[in-house]
Coordinates of C-alpha atoms in Angstrom, one line a residue:
M1 CA 0.1 0.1 -0.3
A2 CA 2.7 2.4 1.0
V3 CA 4.3 1.7 -2.7
I4 CA 1.0 2.5 -4.5
I5 CA 0.8 5.5 -2.0
S6 CA 4.2 7.0 -3.2
A7 CA 3.6 6.3 -7.0
L8 CA 0.2 8.5 -6.5
F9 CA 2.1 11.5 -5.1
T10 CA 4.7 11.3 -7.6
Y11 CA 2.4 10.8 -10.3
Q12 CA 0.3 13.6 -8.8
R13 CA 3.4 16.2 -9.2
T14 CA 4.1 15.0 -13.0
K15 CA 1.3 13.7 -15.0
A16 CA 2.3 10.6 -17.2
K17 CA 2.1 11.5 -20.9
G18 CA 4.0 8.4 -22.4
T19 CA 5.9 5.0 -21.9
D20 CA 8.2 6.6 -20.3
D21 CA 5.9 8.5 -17.4
C22 CA 4.6 4.9 -17.2
L23 CA 7.9 3.3 -16.4
V24 CA 8.4 5.5 -13.4
C25 CA 6.2 3.3 -11.2
H26 CA 6.0 0.1 -13.1
E27 CA 9.9 -0.5 -13.4
D28 CA 9.4 -0.7 -9.6
K29 CA 9.8 -4.8 -9.0
D30 CA 7.7 -4.3 -5.8
L31 CA 4.9 -2.6 -7.1
V32 CA 2.1 -4.8 -6.5
M33 CA -1.6 -5.1 -6.4
E34 CA -4.0 -7.4 -4.9
V35 CA -6.8 -8.8 -6.6
N36 CA -9.0 -11.4 -4.5
G37 CA -6.8 -12.1 -1.9
K38 CA -4.0 -12.5 -4.7
K39 CA -1.0 -10.2 -5.0
I40 CA -0.3 -9.7 -8.7
S41 CA 3.1 -7.9 -10.0
L42 CA 2.4 -4.8 -12.0
F43 CA 6.3 -4.5 -12.7
V44 CA 7.1 -3.9 -16.2
N45 CA 11.4 -4.5 -17.6
G46 CA 11.5 -0.9 -19.6
K47 CA 14.9 -2.0 -20.9
E48 CA 13.2 -5.7 -22.6
F49 CA 10.0 -3.3 -23.7
K50 CA 12.1 -1.1 -25.4
K51 CA 13.9 -3.8 -27.5
S52 CA 10.8 -6.0 -27.9
M53 CA 8.7 -5.8 -31.4
H54 CA 6.5 -3.1 -29.3
G55 CA 9.4 -0.7 -28.0
A56 CA 8.0 1.6 -30.5
I57 CA 4.5 2.1 -29.4
E58 CA 3.3 4.0 -26.6
C59 CA 1.7 2.0 -23.2
T60 CA -1.7 3.4 -24.2
D61 CA -2.0 2.1 -27.6
C62 CA -2.6 -1.3 -26.1
H63 CA -4.1 0.2 -22.3
Q64 CA -6.6 2.2 -23.7
N65 CA -9.1 3.7 -21.4
Y66 CA -7.2 3.9 -18.4
K67 CA -7.2 6.6 -16.1
A68 CA -4.0 7.2 -15.2
E69 CA -4.6 9.7 -12.1
E70 CA -6.9 6.6 -10.8
F71 CA -5.7 3.4 -8.6
P72 CA -6.3 1.0 -10.0
H73 CA -6.5 2.7 -13.3
N74 CA -9.4 0.9 -14.3
P75 CA -11.2 -0.7 -11.7
K76 CA -12.5 -3.2 -14.3
K77 CA -9.9 -5.5 -16.0
Q78 CA -9.7 -5.2 -20.0
E79 CA -9.0 -7.5 -22.9
I80 CA -6.3 -5.9 -24.9
D81 CA -7.7 -6.0 -28.5
C82 CA -4.5 -7.4 -30.5
K83 CA -6.6 -7.3 -33.5
A84 CA -6.8 -3.5 -33.3
C85 CA -3.6 -3.2 -35.2
H86 CA -2.8 -6.6 -36.4
D87 CA -6.0 -7.1 -37.9
N88 CA -4.4 -9.5 -40.9
V89 CA -3.7 -11.9 -38.1
K90 CA -6.4 -15.0 -39.1
S91 CA -7.2 -18.1 -37.1
E92 CA -7.7 -21.2 -39.1
P93 CA -10.7 -23.1 -38.7
G94 CA -9.4 -26.1 -36.1
N95 CA -7.2 -23.8 -34.3
V96 CA -6.5 -25.0 -31.0
H97 CA -5.2 -21.6 -29.7
N98 CA -8.5 -20.0 -30.6
N99 CA -9.6 -19.1 -26.8
V100 CA -5.6 -18.7 -26.0
K101 CA -4.5 -15.2 -25.5
C102 CA -1.9 -13.5 -27.8
Y103 CA 0.5 -12.5 -24.8
S104 CA 0.6 -16.5 -23.4
C105 CA 3.3 -17.2 -26.5
H106 CA 4.5 -13.4 -27.4
S107 CA 4.3 -12.7 -24.2
A108 CA 2.6 -9.1 -22.8
H109 CA 5.4 -6.7 -22.4
N110 CA 8.5 -8.5 -24.0
V111 CA 6.6 -9.1 -27.2
K112 CA 8.5 -11.5 -29.4
S113 CA 8.9 -11.6 -33.3
A114 CA 7.8 -15.3 -34.5
K115 CA 11.1 -15.4 -35.7
E116 CA 12.2 -15.2 -32.5
L117 CA 9.4 -17.7 -30.7
S118 CA 10.7 -20.4 -33.2
K119 CA 14.4 -20.1 -31.6
N120 CA 12.9 -21.5 -28.4
Q121 CA 9.4 -23.0 -29.3
T122 CA 9.6 -26.0 -27.6
D123 CA 10.4 -24.2 -24.1
N124 CA 7.7 -21.7 -25.0
C125 CA 4.9 -24.4 -25.6
L126 CA 6.0 -26.7 -22.6
G127 CA 5.7 -23.2 -20.8
C128 CA 2.1 -23.4 -20.9
H129 CA 1.7 -27.5 -21.7
K130 CA 2.7 -28.7 -18.3
S131 CA 1.0 -32.2 -18.6
K132 CA 3.5 -35.2 -18.0
N133 CA 3.1 -36.6 -21.5
V134 CA 3.9 -33.2 -23.1
Q135 CA 6.5 -32.9 -21.0
S136 CA 8.1 -35.9 -21.9
F137 CA 9.1 -34.6 -25.4
K138 CA 12.4 -33.0 -23.9
T139 CA 13.7 -36.6 -23.4
S140 CA 12.2 -37.6 -27.0
I141 CA 14.1 -38.4 -29.9
H142 CA 12.4 -35.7 -31.9
D143 CA 13.9 -33.1 -29.4
K144 CA 17.4 -34.5 -29.8
K145 CA 17.1 -34.0 -33.4
N146 CA 15.4 -30.4 -33.3
V147 CA 12.4 -31.1 -34.2
K148 CA 9.6 -28.4 -33.2
C149 CA 6.5 -28.3 -32.3
S150 CA 5.1 -26.5 -35.1
D151 CA 6.3 -29.5 -37.5
C152 CA 3.4 -31.8 -36.3
H153 CA 1.1 -29.1 -35.2
Q154 CA 1.9 -26.4 -37.6
G155 CA 2.7 -23.2 -36.0
G156 CA 1.2 -19.3 -35.9
H157 CA -1.8 -19.1 -35.6
S158 CA -3.0 -22.3 -37.1
V159 CA -2.1 -24.9 -34.2
K160 CA -3.8 -28.0 -34.6
K161 CA -4.7 -31.1 -32.6
I162 CA -3.7 -34.4 -34.2
T163 CA -5.9 -37.4 -34.1
K164 CA -4.9 -40.8 -34.0
S165 CA -6.3 -41.2 -37.9
E166 CA -4.2 -38.2 -38.8
S167 CA -0.7 -38.9 -37.1
M168 CA 0.0 -41.0 -40.4
N169 CA 0.2 -38.2 -42.6
S170 CA 1.6 -36.1 -40.1
C171 CA 4.3 -38.2 -39.2
G172 CA 4.8 -39.2 -43.0
K173 CA 5.6 -35.6 -44.2
C174 CA 9.3 -36.7 -42.6
H175 CA 8.8 -40.3 -42.5
A176 CA 7.6 -41.1 -45.8
K177 CA 9.3 -44.8 -46.6
D178 CA 8.0 -45.7 -43.3
Q179 CA 4.5 -44.1 -43.9
K180 CA 4.5 -46.3 -47.5
D181 CA 5.1 -49.4 -45.6
F182 CA 2.9 -48.9 -43.1
S183 CA 0.4 -48.5 -46.0
N184 CA 0.7 -52.2 -46.8
S185 CA 0.7 -53.2 -43.4
V186 CA -1.8 -55.7 -41.7
H187 CA -2.5 -52.7 -39.3
Q188 CA -3.2 -50.0 -41.9
V189 CA -5.4 -53.0 -43.4
V190 CA -7.5 -53.4 -40.0
L191 CA -7.5 -49.6 -39.6
R192 CA -9.5 -49.5 -43.1
Q193 CA -12.1 -51.9 -41.9
G194 CA -13.1 -49.8 -39.1
N195 CA -11.4 -51.1 -36.2
S196 CA -10.4 -48.0 -34.0
K197 CA -8.2 -50.4 -32.0
A198 CA -5.9 -51.0 -34.7
P199 CA -2.5 -48.9 -33.9
T200 CA -1.3 -46.0 -35.5
C201 CA 2.4 -44.3 -35.3
I202 CA 1.5 -43.0 -32.1
D203 CA 0.5 -46.3 -30.9
C204 CA 3.7 -47.4 -30.8
H205 CA 6.3 -45.0 -31.0
G206 CA 4.1 -42.5 -28.6
S207 CA 2.9 -39.0 -28.9
H208 CA 5.1 -36.6 -27.5
K209 CA 8.2 -38.9 -26.0
V210 CA 8.4 -40.7 -29.1
N211 CA 11.3 -43.3 -28.5
S212 CA 14.1 -44.3 -31.0
S213 CA 13.8 -47.2 -33.8
K214 CA 15.2 -49.8 -31.6
I215 CA 12.5 -50.2 -29.3
D216 CA 12.1 -52.0 -26.0
I217 CA 9.0 -54.5 -27.0
E218 CA 6.7 -53.3 -24.1
S219 CA 7.5 -49.5 -24.3
Q220 CA 6.2 -50.4 -28.0
G221 CA 3.3 -51.5 -27.3
C222 CA 3.1 -54.7 -29.3
L223 CA 2.2 -57.3 -26.2
K224 CA -0.1 -54.4 -24.8
C225 CA -2.7 -55.0 -27.5
H226 CA -1.4 -59.0 -28.5
L227 CA -1.9 -60.3 -25.3
D228 CA -5.5 -58.9 -25.0
E229 CA -7.6 -62.2 -25.5
K230 CA -10.7 -60.3 -26.4
M231 CA -8.6 -58.9 -29.4
F232 CA -7.3 -62.4 -30.0
P233 CA -9.3 -65.3 -28.8
G234 CA -8.3 -68.6 -29.4
D235 CA -5.6 -71.0 -29.2
G236 CA -4.1 -70.8 -32.7
K237 CA -1.4 -68.8 -34.3
G238 CA -2.1 -64.8 -33.6
S239 CA -4.3 -65.8 -30.2
T240 CA -3.0 -64.5 -27.1
K241 CA -2.4 -67.8 -26.2
F242 CA 0.4 -68.1 -28.9
I243 CA 2.0 -64.6 -28.5
S244 CA 2.4 -65.2 -24.9
E245 CA 5.0 -67.5 -25.4
Y246 CA 7.5 -65.2 -26.4
K247 CA 7.5 -63.7 -22.8
T248 CA 9.3 -66.9 -21.5
S249 CA 11.7 -67.1 -24.8
I250 CA 15.3 -66.6 -24.7
H251 CA 14.6 -63.8 -27.1
S252 CA 12.7 -61.9 -24.2
I253 CA 14.6 -63.3 -21.7
I254 CA 18.2 -61.9 -22.4
Q255 CA 18.6 -58.3 -22.5
K256 CA 21.0 -55.7 -23.0
N257 CA 20.6 -52.4 -21.8
G258 CA 17.0 -53.2 -20.9
K259 CA 16.3 -54.4 -24.5
Q260 CA 15.2 -57.4 -25.4
A261 CA 17.6 -59.8 -27.8
A262 CA 15.1 -59.7 -29.8
G263 CA 11.9 -58.0 -30.2
C264 CA 8.5 -57.9 -32.2
T265 CA 9.9 -55.8 -35.0
D266 CA 13.2 -57.8 -35.6
C267 CA 11.5 -60.4 -36.8
H268 CA 7.9 -59.0 -38.2
G269 CA 9.5 -55.7 -39.4
N270 CA 8.1 -52.6 -37.7
H271 CA 6.1 -50.8 -40.5
M272 CA 5.3 -53.6 -43.2
I273 CA 4.1 -56.0 -40.8
Q274 CA 2.4 -59.3 -42.6
Q275 CA 1.8 -57.4 -45.8
N276 CA -1.2 -58.1 -48.3
D277 CA 1.4 -60.4 -50.5
P278 CA 1.9 -63.0 -48.8
S279 CA 5.4 -64.0 -50.7
R280 CA 7.1 -60.9 -48.7
P281 CA 6.2 -61.0 -45.0
S282 CA 9.5 -61.5 -43.2
T283 CA 8.1 -64.2 -41.0
T284 CA 7.1 -66.6 -43.9
K285 CA 9.2 -69.8 -45.2
S286 CA 11.3 -67.9 -48.1
K287 CA 12.0 -64.6 -46.2
I288 CA 12.9 -66.6 -42.9
F289 CA 16.5 -67.0 -43.9
E290 CA 16.4 -63.2 -44.1
T291 CA 15.0 -62.5 -41.0
C292 CA 16.6 -65.1 -38.6
G293 CA 20.0 -64.2 -40.5
K294 CA 19.7 -60.4 -39.2
C295 CA 20.8 -61.9 -35.7
H296 CA 22.3 -65.2 -36.6
G297 CA 23.9 -65.1 -39.9
D298 CA 26.9 -67.7 -39.6
L299 CA 24.5 -70.1 -38.7
V300 CA 21.8 -69.7 -41.4
E301 CA 24.4 -69.6 -44.0
K302 CA 25.5 -73.1 -42.7
F303 CA 21.7 -74.0 -42.8
K304 CA 21.5 -72.7 -46.3
G305 CA 24.1 -75.3 -47.5
S306 CA 22.6 -78.2 -45.5
M307 CA 20.1 -81.1 -46.8
H308 CA 17.3 -79.2 -45.3
G309 CA 18.2 -75.5 -46.6
Q310 CA 18.5 -76.9 -49.8
E311 CA 15.3 -78.6 -50.0
M312 CA 13.5 -75.3 -48.7
L313 CA 15.2 -73.4 -51.1
K314 CA 13.9 -75.4 -53.9
G315 CA 10.3 -75.0 -52.3
N316 CA 9.9 -78.4 -50.6
D317 CA 7.1 -77.8 -48.0
K318 CA 8.0 -80.5 -46.3
A319 CA 11.0 -79.1 -45.4
P320 CA 11.8 -77.5 -42.3
T321 CA 12.9 -74.2 -41.0
C322 CA 14.4 -72.5 -38.6
A323 CA 10.9 -72.3 -36.8
T324 CA 10.5 -76.1 -37.3
C325 CA 12.9 -77.1 -34.9
H326 CA 13.1 -74.0 -33.0
G327 CA 9.7 -72.6 -32.7
E328 CA 8.3 -69.4 -33.3
H329 CA 7.5 -67.5 -30.0
N330 CA 8.8 -70.4 -27.4
I331 CA 12.0 -70.3 -28.6
K332 CA 14.4 -71.3 -26.3
S333 CA 18.0 -71.5 -25.0
V334 CA 19.6 -74.4 -27.1
S335 CA 22.0 -75.4 -24.3
L336 CA 19.8 -74.4 -21.5
S337 CA 16.1 -75.9 -22.1
D338 CA 14.6 -79.7 -21.8
E339 CA 13.2 -79.0 -25.1
F340 CA 16.7 -79.4 -26.9
S341 CA 18.2 -81.9 -23.9
K342 CA 19.8 -84.7 -26.2
I343 CA 17.2 -87.1 -25.5
N344 CA 14.1 -85.1 -26.4
Q345 CA 16.6 -83.7 -29.6
V346 CA 15.9 -87.7 -30.7
D347 CA 12.0 -86.9 -30.7
L348 CA 12.1 -83.7 -32.4
C349 CA 14.0 -85.2 -35.5
L350 CA 11.7 -88.4 -35.7
K351 CA 8.9 -86.4 -36.0
C352 CA 9.9 -86.6 -39.9
H353 CA 12.2 -89.2 -39.9
Q354 CA 10.7 -91.8 -38.6
E355 CA 9.5 -95.2 -40.4
Q356 CA 7.2 -94.7 -43.2
K357 CA 8.0 -90.4 -43.5
L358 CA 11.2 -89.5 -44.7
P359 CA 13.6 -91.8 -45.9
H360 CA 17.5 -90.8 -46.5
K361 CA 20.0 -92.3 -49.0
N362 CA 22.9 -94.3 -47.8
Y363 CA 26.4 -94.0 -49.1
K364 CA 25.2 -96.9 -51.7
G365 CA 22.1 -94.5 -53.0
E366 CA 19.4 -96.5 -51.5
D367 CA 16.8 -95.4 -49.6
V368 CA 16.7 -96.4 -46.2
L369 CA 14.4 -95.6 -43.3
I370 CA 16.0 -94.3 -39.7
S371 CA 15.5 -97.4 -37.5
N372 CA 16.3 -99.2 -34.8
Y373 CA 18.1 -95.8 -33.2
K374 CA 16.1 -96.2 -29.7
D375 CA 17.2 -99.6 -29.6
S376 CA 21.2 -98.3 -29.9
Y377 CA 23.4 -98.0 -26.9
H378 CA 23.8 -94.4 -27.5
Y379 CA 19.9 -94.0 -26.7
I380 CA 19.8 -96.4 -24.4
A381 CA 22.8 -94.4 -22.1
L382 CA 20.9 -91.2 -23.0
K383 CA 18.2 -92.7 -20.9
N384 CA 20.3 -93.7 -18.1
G385 CA 21.6 -89.7 -17.7
K386 CA 24.3 -90.6 -19.7
N387 CA 26.6 -87.8 -21.9
A388 CA 25.6 -90.3 -25.3
A389 CA 25.7 -89.6 -29.2
T390 CA 22.1 -87.8 -30.3
C391 CA 21.3 -86.7 -34.1
S392 CA 23.2 -83.3 -34.3
D393 CA 26.5 -85.2 -33.0
C394 CA 26.8 -87.0 -36.2
H395 CA 25.0 -85.2 -38.4
G396 CA 25.1 -81.6 -37.3
S397 CA 23.1 -79.1 -36.2
H398 CA 22.6 -76.5 -39.2
E399 CA 25.3 -77.9 -41.6
M400 CA 23.7 -81.3 -42.1
K401 CA 24.4 -82.7 -45.7
K402 CA 24.2 -85.9 -47.4
V403 CA 26.0 -88.6 -47.3
D404 CA 28.1 -88.3 -50.7
D405 CA 28.9 -84.4 -49.9
P406 CA 32.7 -84.2 -48.9
D407 CA 32.1 -81.8 -46.1
A408 CA 29.1 -83.8 -44.6
K409 CA 29.9 -85.1 -40.8
I410 CA 28.8 -88.6 -42.1
N411 CA 30.4 -88.8 -45.7
R412 CA 32.5 -92.2 -45.1
K413 CA 35.9 -90.1 -45.0
N414 CA 34.8 -88.0 -42.1
I415 CA 32.9 -90.3 -39.8
P416 CA 36.0 -91.3 -38.2
K417 CA 36.5 -87.5 -36.8
T418 CA 32.5 -87.5 -36.4
C419 CA 32.8 -90.5 -34.1
G420 CA 36.1 -89.5 -32.4
Q421 CA 34.9 -86.0 -31.9
S422 CA 35.7 -84.4 -28.2
G423 CA 33.9 -86.0 -25.7
C424 CA 32.9 -89.2 -27.4
H425 CA 35.4 -91.8 -28.7
T426 CA 38.7 -89.9 -29.3
K427 CA 41.0 -92.8 -28.0
Q428 CA 39.5 -95.2 -30.5
L429 CA 40.1 -92.1 -33.0
N430 CA 43.6 -91.8 -32.0
D431 CA 43.8 -95.5 -32.6
F432 CA 42.3 -95.8 -35.7
T433 CA 44.2 -93.3 -37.1
G434 CA 47.3 -94.3 -39.3
S435 CA 45.9 -97.8 -39.7
I436 CA 45.9 -99.5 -42.7
H437 CA 41.5 -99.2 -43.0
E438 CA 42.0 -95.3 -42.1
T439 CA 44.7 -94.8 -44.4
S440 CA 43.0 -96.4 -47.3
L441 CA 39.8 -94.5 -46.5
T442 CA 41.2 -91.0 -46.1
Q443 CA 44.7 -91.2 -48.3
K444 CA 43.9 -93.5 -50.8
N445 CA 40.4 -92.6 -51.0
S446 CA 39.1 -96.3 -51.5
P447 CA 35.4 -96.7 -51.3
D448 CA 35.2 -99.9 -49.9
A449 CA 37.5 -99.3 -47.1
P450 CA 35.9 -99.6 -43.8
N451 CA 35.2 -97.2 -41.3
C452 CA 33.3 -96.8 -37.6
S453 CA 30.3 -97.3 -39.2
S454 CA 31.5 -100.3 -41.6
C455 CA 31.9 -102.9 -38.4
H456 CA 29.7 -100.8 -35.8
G457 CA 26.8 -99.8 -37.6
N458 CA 24.8 -96.5 -37.9
H459 CA 21.7 -95.4 -35.8
Q460 CA 21.5 -98.9 -34.4
I461 CA 24.6 -99.5 -32.7
A462 CA 25.0 -101.9 -29.9
K463 CA 27.0 -102.6 -26.7
K464 CA 29.8 -104.6 -27.3
D465 CA 28.6 -107.4 -25.0
D466 CA 25.0 -107.3 -26.4
V467 CA 23.8 -110.6 -28.5
N468 CA 22.4 -108.4 -31.0
N469 CA 26.0 -107.0 -31.9
R470 CA 27.9 -108.4 -34.8
I471 CA 31.4 -108.3 -32.6
A472 CA 29.9 -109.7 -29.3
S473 CA 31.0 -113.1 -30.1
S474 CA 34.2 -114.5 -31.7
K475 CA 32.3 -116.3 -34.6
G476 CA 30.1 -113.2 -35.3
L477 CA 33.2 -111.0 -35.2
V478 CA 35.3 -113.5 -37.8
Q479 CA 32.2 -113.5 -40.1
L480 CA 32.4 -109.1 -40.1
C481 CA 36.0 -109.7 -41.2
S482 CA 35.1 -112.4 -43.7
D483 CA 32.5 -110.4 -45.5
C484 CA 35.8 -108.4 -47.2
H485 CA 38.6 -110.4 -46.7
N486 CA 37.0 -113.8 -47.9
S487 CA 35.5 -112.0 -50.9
V488 CA 36.7 -112.7 -54.4
E489 CA 36.1 -109.4 -55.7
M490 CA 37.5 -107.5 -52.8
T491 CA 40.8 -109.8 -52.7
Q492 CA 41.6 -109.2 -56.6
K493 CA 40.7 -105.6 -56.6
Y494 CA 42.8 -104.4 -53.7
N495 CA 45.7 -107.5 -54.0
I496 CA 44.4 -108.5 -50.4
P497 CA 45.7 -112.1 -49.9
T498 CA 43.4 -114.7 -50.5
G499 CA 42.5 -117.7 -48.1
R500 CA 43.0 -116.0 -44.7
T501 CA 39.4 -116.9 -43.5
D502 CA 40.0 -120.3 -44.4
S503 CA 43.2 -121.0 -43.0
Y504 CA 41.9 -119.5 -39.8
L505 CA 38.9 -121.4 -39.4
N506 CA 41.0 -124.8 -40.4
S507 CA 44.0 -123.6 -37.4
F508 CA 43.7 -124.5 -33.8
H509 CA 42.1 -120.9 -32.9
G510 CA 39.6 -121.5 -35.8
L511 CA 38.7 -124.8 -34.7
A512 CA 38.7 -123.5 -31.1
V513 CA 36.2 -120.9 -31.8
R514 CA 34.1 -122.7 -34.6
G515 CA 33.5 -125.3 -31.8
G516 CA 32.1 -122.3 -29.0
S517 CA 35.2 -121.1 -27.1
K518 CA 34.9 -117.7 -26.0
V519 CA 38.5 -117.4 -25.1
A520 CA 40.2 -118.8 -28.2
A521 CA 41.8 -115.7 -30.1
N522 CA 39.8 -114.2 -33.2
C523 CA 40.8 -111.9 -35.4
E524 CA 40.5 -109.1 -33.3
S525 CA 42.8 -111.0 -30.6
C526 CA 46.2 -110.8 -33.1
H527 CA 45.6 -107.9 -35.7
G528 CA 43.8 -105.0 -33.0
Y529 CA 40.5 -103.8 -33.5
H530 CA 41.1 -100.0 -34.5
N531 CA 44.9 -99.9 -35.0
I532 CA 45.0 -102.8 -37.3
R533 CA 48.4 -102.6 -39.6
P534 CA 50.0 -104.4 -41.9
S535 CA 53.0 -106.7 -40.6
S536 CA 55.8 -104.8 -41.8
D537 CA 54.6 -101.9 -40.1
S538 CA 56.5 -101.6 -36.7
L539 CA 53.6 -100.1 -34.8
S540 CA 51.5 -103.4 -35.4
T541 CA 50.4 -106.0 -33.3
I542 CA 52.0 -108.6 -35.7
S543 CA 54.8 -107.1 -36.2
K544 CA 57.7 -109.4 -35.2
K545 CA 59.1 -107.6 -32.6
N546 CA 55.6 -107.2 -31.0
L547 CA 54.6 -111.1 -31.8
P548 CA 55.7 -111.9 -27.8
E549 CA 53.3 -108.9 -26.4
T550 CA 50.6 -110.0 -28.5
C551 CA 50.8 -114.0 -28.4
G552 CA 51.9 -113.3 -24.3
K553 CA 48.4 -111.9 -23.8
C554 CA 47.0 -115.6 -24.1
H555 CA 50.2 -117.8 -23.8
P556 CA 52.5 -116.3 -20.9
G557 CA 55.9 -117.5 -21.2
A558 CA 55.4 -119.0 -24.5
E559 CA 59.0 -119.5 -25.9
Q560 CA 60.3 -118.2 -29.3
T561 CA 59.3 -120.8 -31.5
L562 CA 55.7 -120.2 -30.8
F563 CA 56.3 -116.9 -31.9
N564 CA 57.2 -117.8 -35.0
T565 CA 54.4 -120.3 -35.7
K566 CA 52.4 -119.2 -39.1
I567 CA 48.5 -118.7 -38.3
H568 CA 47.4 -118.3 -41.9
I569 CA 48.9 -121.2 -43.8
T570 CA 47.3 -121.5 -47.0
D571 CA 50.4 -123.8 -48.7
S572 CA 51.5 -125.8 -45.5
L573 CA 53.8 -128.1 -47.9
S574 CA 55.8 -125.1 -49.0
E575 CA 55.3 -123.3 -45.7
S576 CA 55.6 -125.8 -43.0
P577 CA 56.5 -129.5 -44.1
M578 CA 56.4 -130.4 -40.6
L579 CA 52.9 -129.2 -39.9
Y580 CA 51.6 -130.9 -43.8
W581 CA 53.5 -134.4 -42.8
I582 CA 52.1 -134.3 -39.5
T583 CA 49.0 -133.4 -40.7
R584 CA 49.0 -136.1 -43.1
I585 CA 49.6 -138.8 -41.0
Y586 CA 47.2 -137.8 -38.7
I587 CA 44.4 -138.1 -41.4
I588 CA 46.0 -141.3 -42.1
L589 CA 45.7 -142.5 -38.8
I590 CA 42.2 -141.1 -38.4
V591 CA 40.9 -143.2 -41.3
L592 CA 43.2 -146.1 -40.6
T593 CA 41.5 -146.0 -37.1
I594 CA 38.4 -145.5 -37.8
G595 CA 38.6 -147.5 -40.8
G596 CA 39.6 -150.6 -39.2
M597 CA 36.9 -150.1 -36.6
A598 CA 34.5 -150.2 -39.0
L599 CA 35.9 -152.9 -40.7
H600 CA 35.7 -154.6 -37.3
N601 CA 32.8 -153.7 -36.6
I602 CA 31.2 -154.8 -39.9
L603 CA 33.2 -158.4 -39.8
D604 CA 32.1 -158.6 -36.3
L605 CA 27.9 -158.2 -37.6
I606 CA 28.7 -160.9 -40.4
K607 CA 30.0 -163.3 -38.2
K608 CA 27.1 -162.8 -35.7
G609 CA 24.8 -163.0 -38.6
K610 CA 25.8 -166.3 -39.8
K611 CA 25.8 -167.6 -36.2
K612 CA 22.4 -166.6 -35.7
N613 CA 21.5 -168.3 -38.9
K614 CA 23.2 -171.4 -37.8
Q615 CA 21.5 -171.9 -34.5
N616 CA 17.6 -170.9 -36.8
E617 CA 18.3 -173.8 -38.7
N618 CA 19.3 -175.9 -35.8
N619 CA 16.7 -175.4 -33.7
G620 CA 14.2 -176.3 -36.4
E621 CA 16.1 -179.7 -37.2
D622 CA 15.5 -180.8 -33.6
G623 CA 11.8 -179.6 -33.9
K624 CA 11.3 -182.1 -36.8

C-alpha cells in the first residue's frame, strides 16, 4: 500500500504523458496490487520492453481507457484487443489456440516476433503445456533431432490437434518410406476396415515421448494389444496364448541395456508387418533365412548349404525351417532348456524322420529309413543320464549334409572324425588314425575301406556285449572280417592275400572258435580292432618285435618258437613241411583207426549174423 501511495504522490506532481511516464512506477519490482486476495506484480522491465517488437509504441496504444490519475487505473480488467492493430492475423478453423491470449505466446511487454519465438519454440510451448505426456517431449528422439512442435502441430495461428487417424499423414511428412510401408501392413488393413483399436504411429512410438527406432517391446506396446484375449481369442497362431509364449522365450529373457535380444519388430518388421503379398512378410518360409539371419547370419549360411536348407530353397513344403525345430515365439536356449536336451532332440528329429515318413539315401544311394536308434546303446545311455551321441552330434545341427557331400560329417571319409570328436570316442580315433583301414579310407580314397559304421553300424549301434551285436561273439567277429577278406571281388581289386578266412578257420584257434570257445583267439585278438596295421609296420601288433606281447596275452611265458609259428597257412607243404606231414599222418591214422574199427564192426556183425542163422537152422531140425 505504501508503494501505491508513493506512486500516486509522484504521479500527481507530474502527470504521465507516455511510456517513460508509466515506467516511472512500473519499473519498480516491488509494485504490486491485490486482486481477490492474491498479489499481482505490476512490474515491467523497461529495457526489455523498449527492445521488443512494441518498443516504438506507447503503453496507451494497448491499455486504452485507463485513467492514469486513478488507482487502480481501471476498476475493471479490460482485455487487450491485438486485432485493433493486427487485423491481418486470421485464425484457421480448428485452431486449438482460438481461446488462447496472444500474450501467452508472444509475451505481454517483452513482445517477441515469430522468428524469435521459433528459436525457443519447445520451451515456449512447454511453458503452458505442463502435462506429463507433453513434458516428456524433452527426452524424446524428436527433441534431440531438433524437431519443433510446429513441425507436427503446425505453427503461427493455425495450431492443430493431431487425431489418431491424422497421425500417419503428419508423421509421413518426414517419414515417407515408413508411411508407405505401413500403408501395406496388416495394421493399415484393419484400420481401413474401421477397427478403431488398430495401432497407428503414436500407439507404438508415442505422441510426445517418441522413442528411437530400436524400441523395447514393452514400451512399443505390441504386447499391450496382442495379450488382450478379447482382441485375439483362441489357441491358434495369432492368439494371445500363442503370442504370450514370447515372454518366456530366450529372445525376451536375454537383455542388454534393458532391451530384449530380439523384439517383435526384429522378426516381424516395424512398419510393413504381415503385408498383403503373402510372399513378402518377414515370417514366411521364403523370408525366414533373411529374418533369422539378421542376428544368426553364420548359422543361417550353414543351414542354407545343408540338406534341409537346399530342399527349402527348392520350394519343398516338407523341408524344415528354423522355426520347425526352434519354434516361433517359444524359442528356448539350446544349452539350457529341456526341449533341446539330447534325449528330447531325438523325438524332435523323428517327427519327420521316423518309419514310413522321410527316407534318406545311404552311401550306396539306397533309400533307407532311420530305424532302431531307440534300441541303440547311444539312446539307452542317454535314457540312463549319460552323455551319448544324439542326432546332431553325428549329422550336425545346422550344417547337416548328404552322405555323398565331401563336407558332410557322415561322409565315409569323415565318419572317424565325427565319432572321435571331443567328448566321444577320441581314444578310438587316435588308435584308428594311421591304421591300414584309415589310410585306405582317407589317403587312398578307397570306396570300400571300412570306417566306424562298417563294423558298428550307424543308428542301431549296440553295446559290445549285446547279443544283437555282430562283434559280441568270436564267430560274429570272424564273419564280419570275412565279409571283406573272403570276398573274391575285394581280394582281386585290392590285391589282398587270399585264403585268410579258411586258413584261420582250419587253425587251432579257428577250430576252437567254431567249437564254441569264448577264449580262443579271433581276428581282433591278434590284429587289434582299431589300430590294425600290416605286419611290416613297426607299430603293428603282428610285427615280429611285437609278437611276444601279442601272443603273451594268451600264452604268458611262451618260447620264441611259438611266436614264429604261422597262423594263416595256405600252402602247408612249402610254408611248413612238418605241419604238412604231421597233418597228413594224422589224417591217415584217423582213417586207418576209424576204418579199422568200421571193418572190425562189419566183420563182427557178419560173423554174428551167420552164427544166428546157423542156430536157427539147428533149432528147426530139432523140432522135426
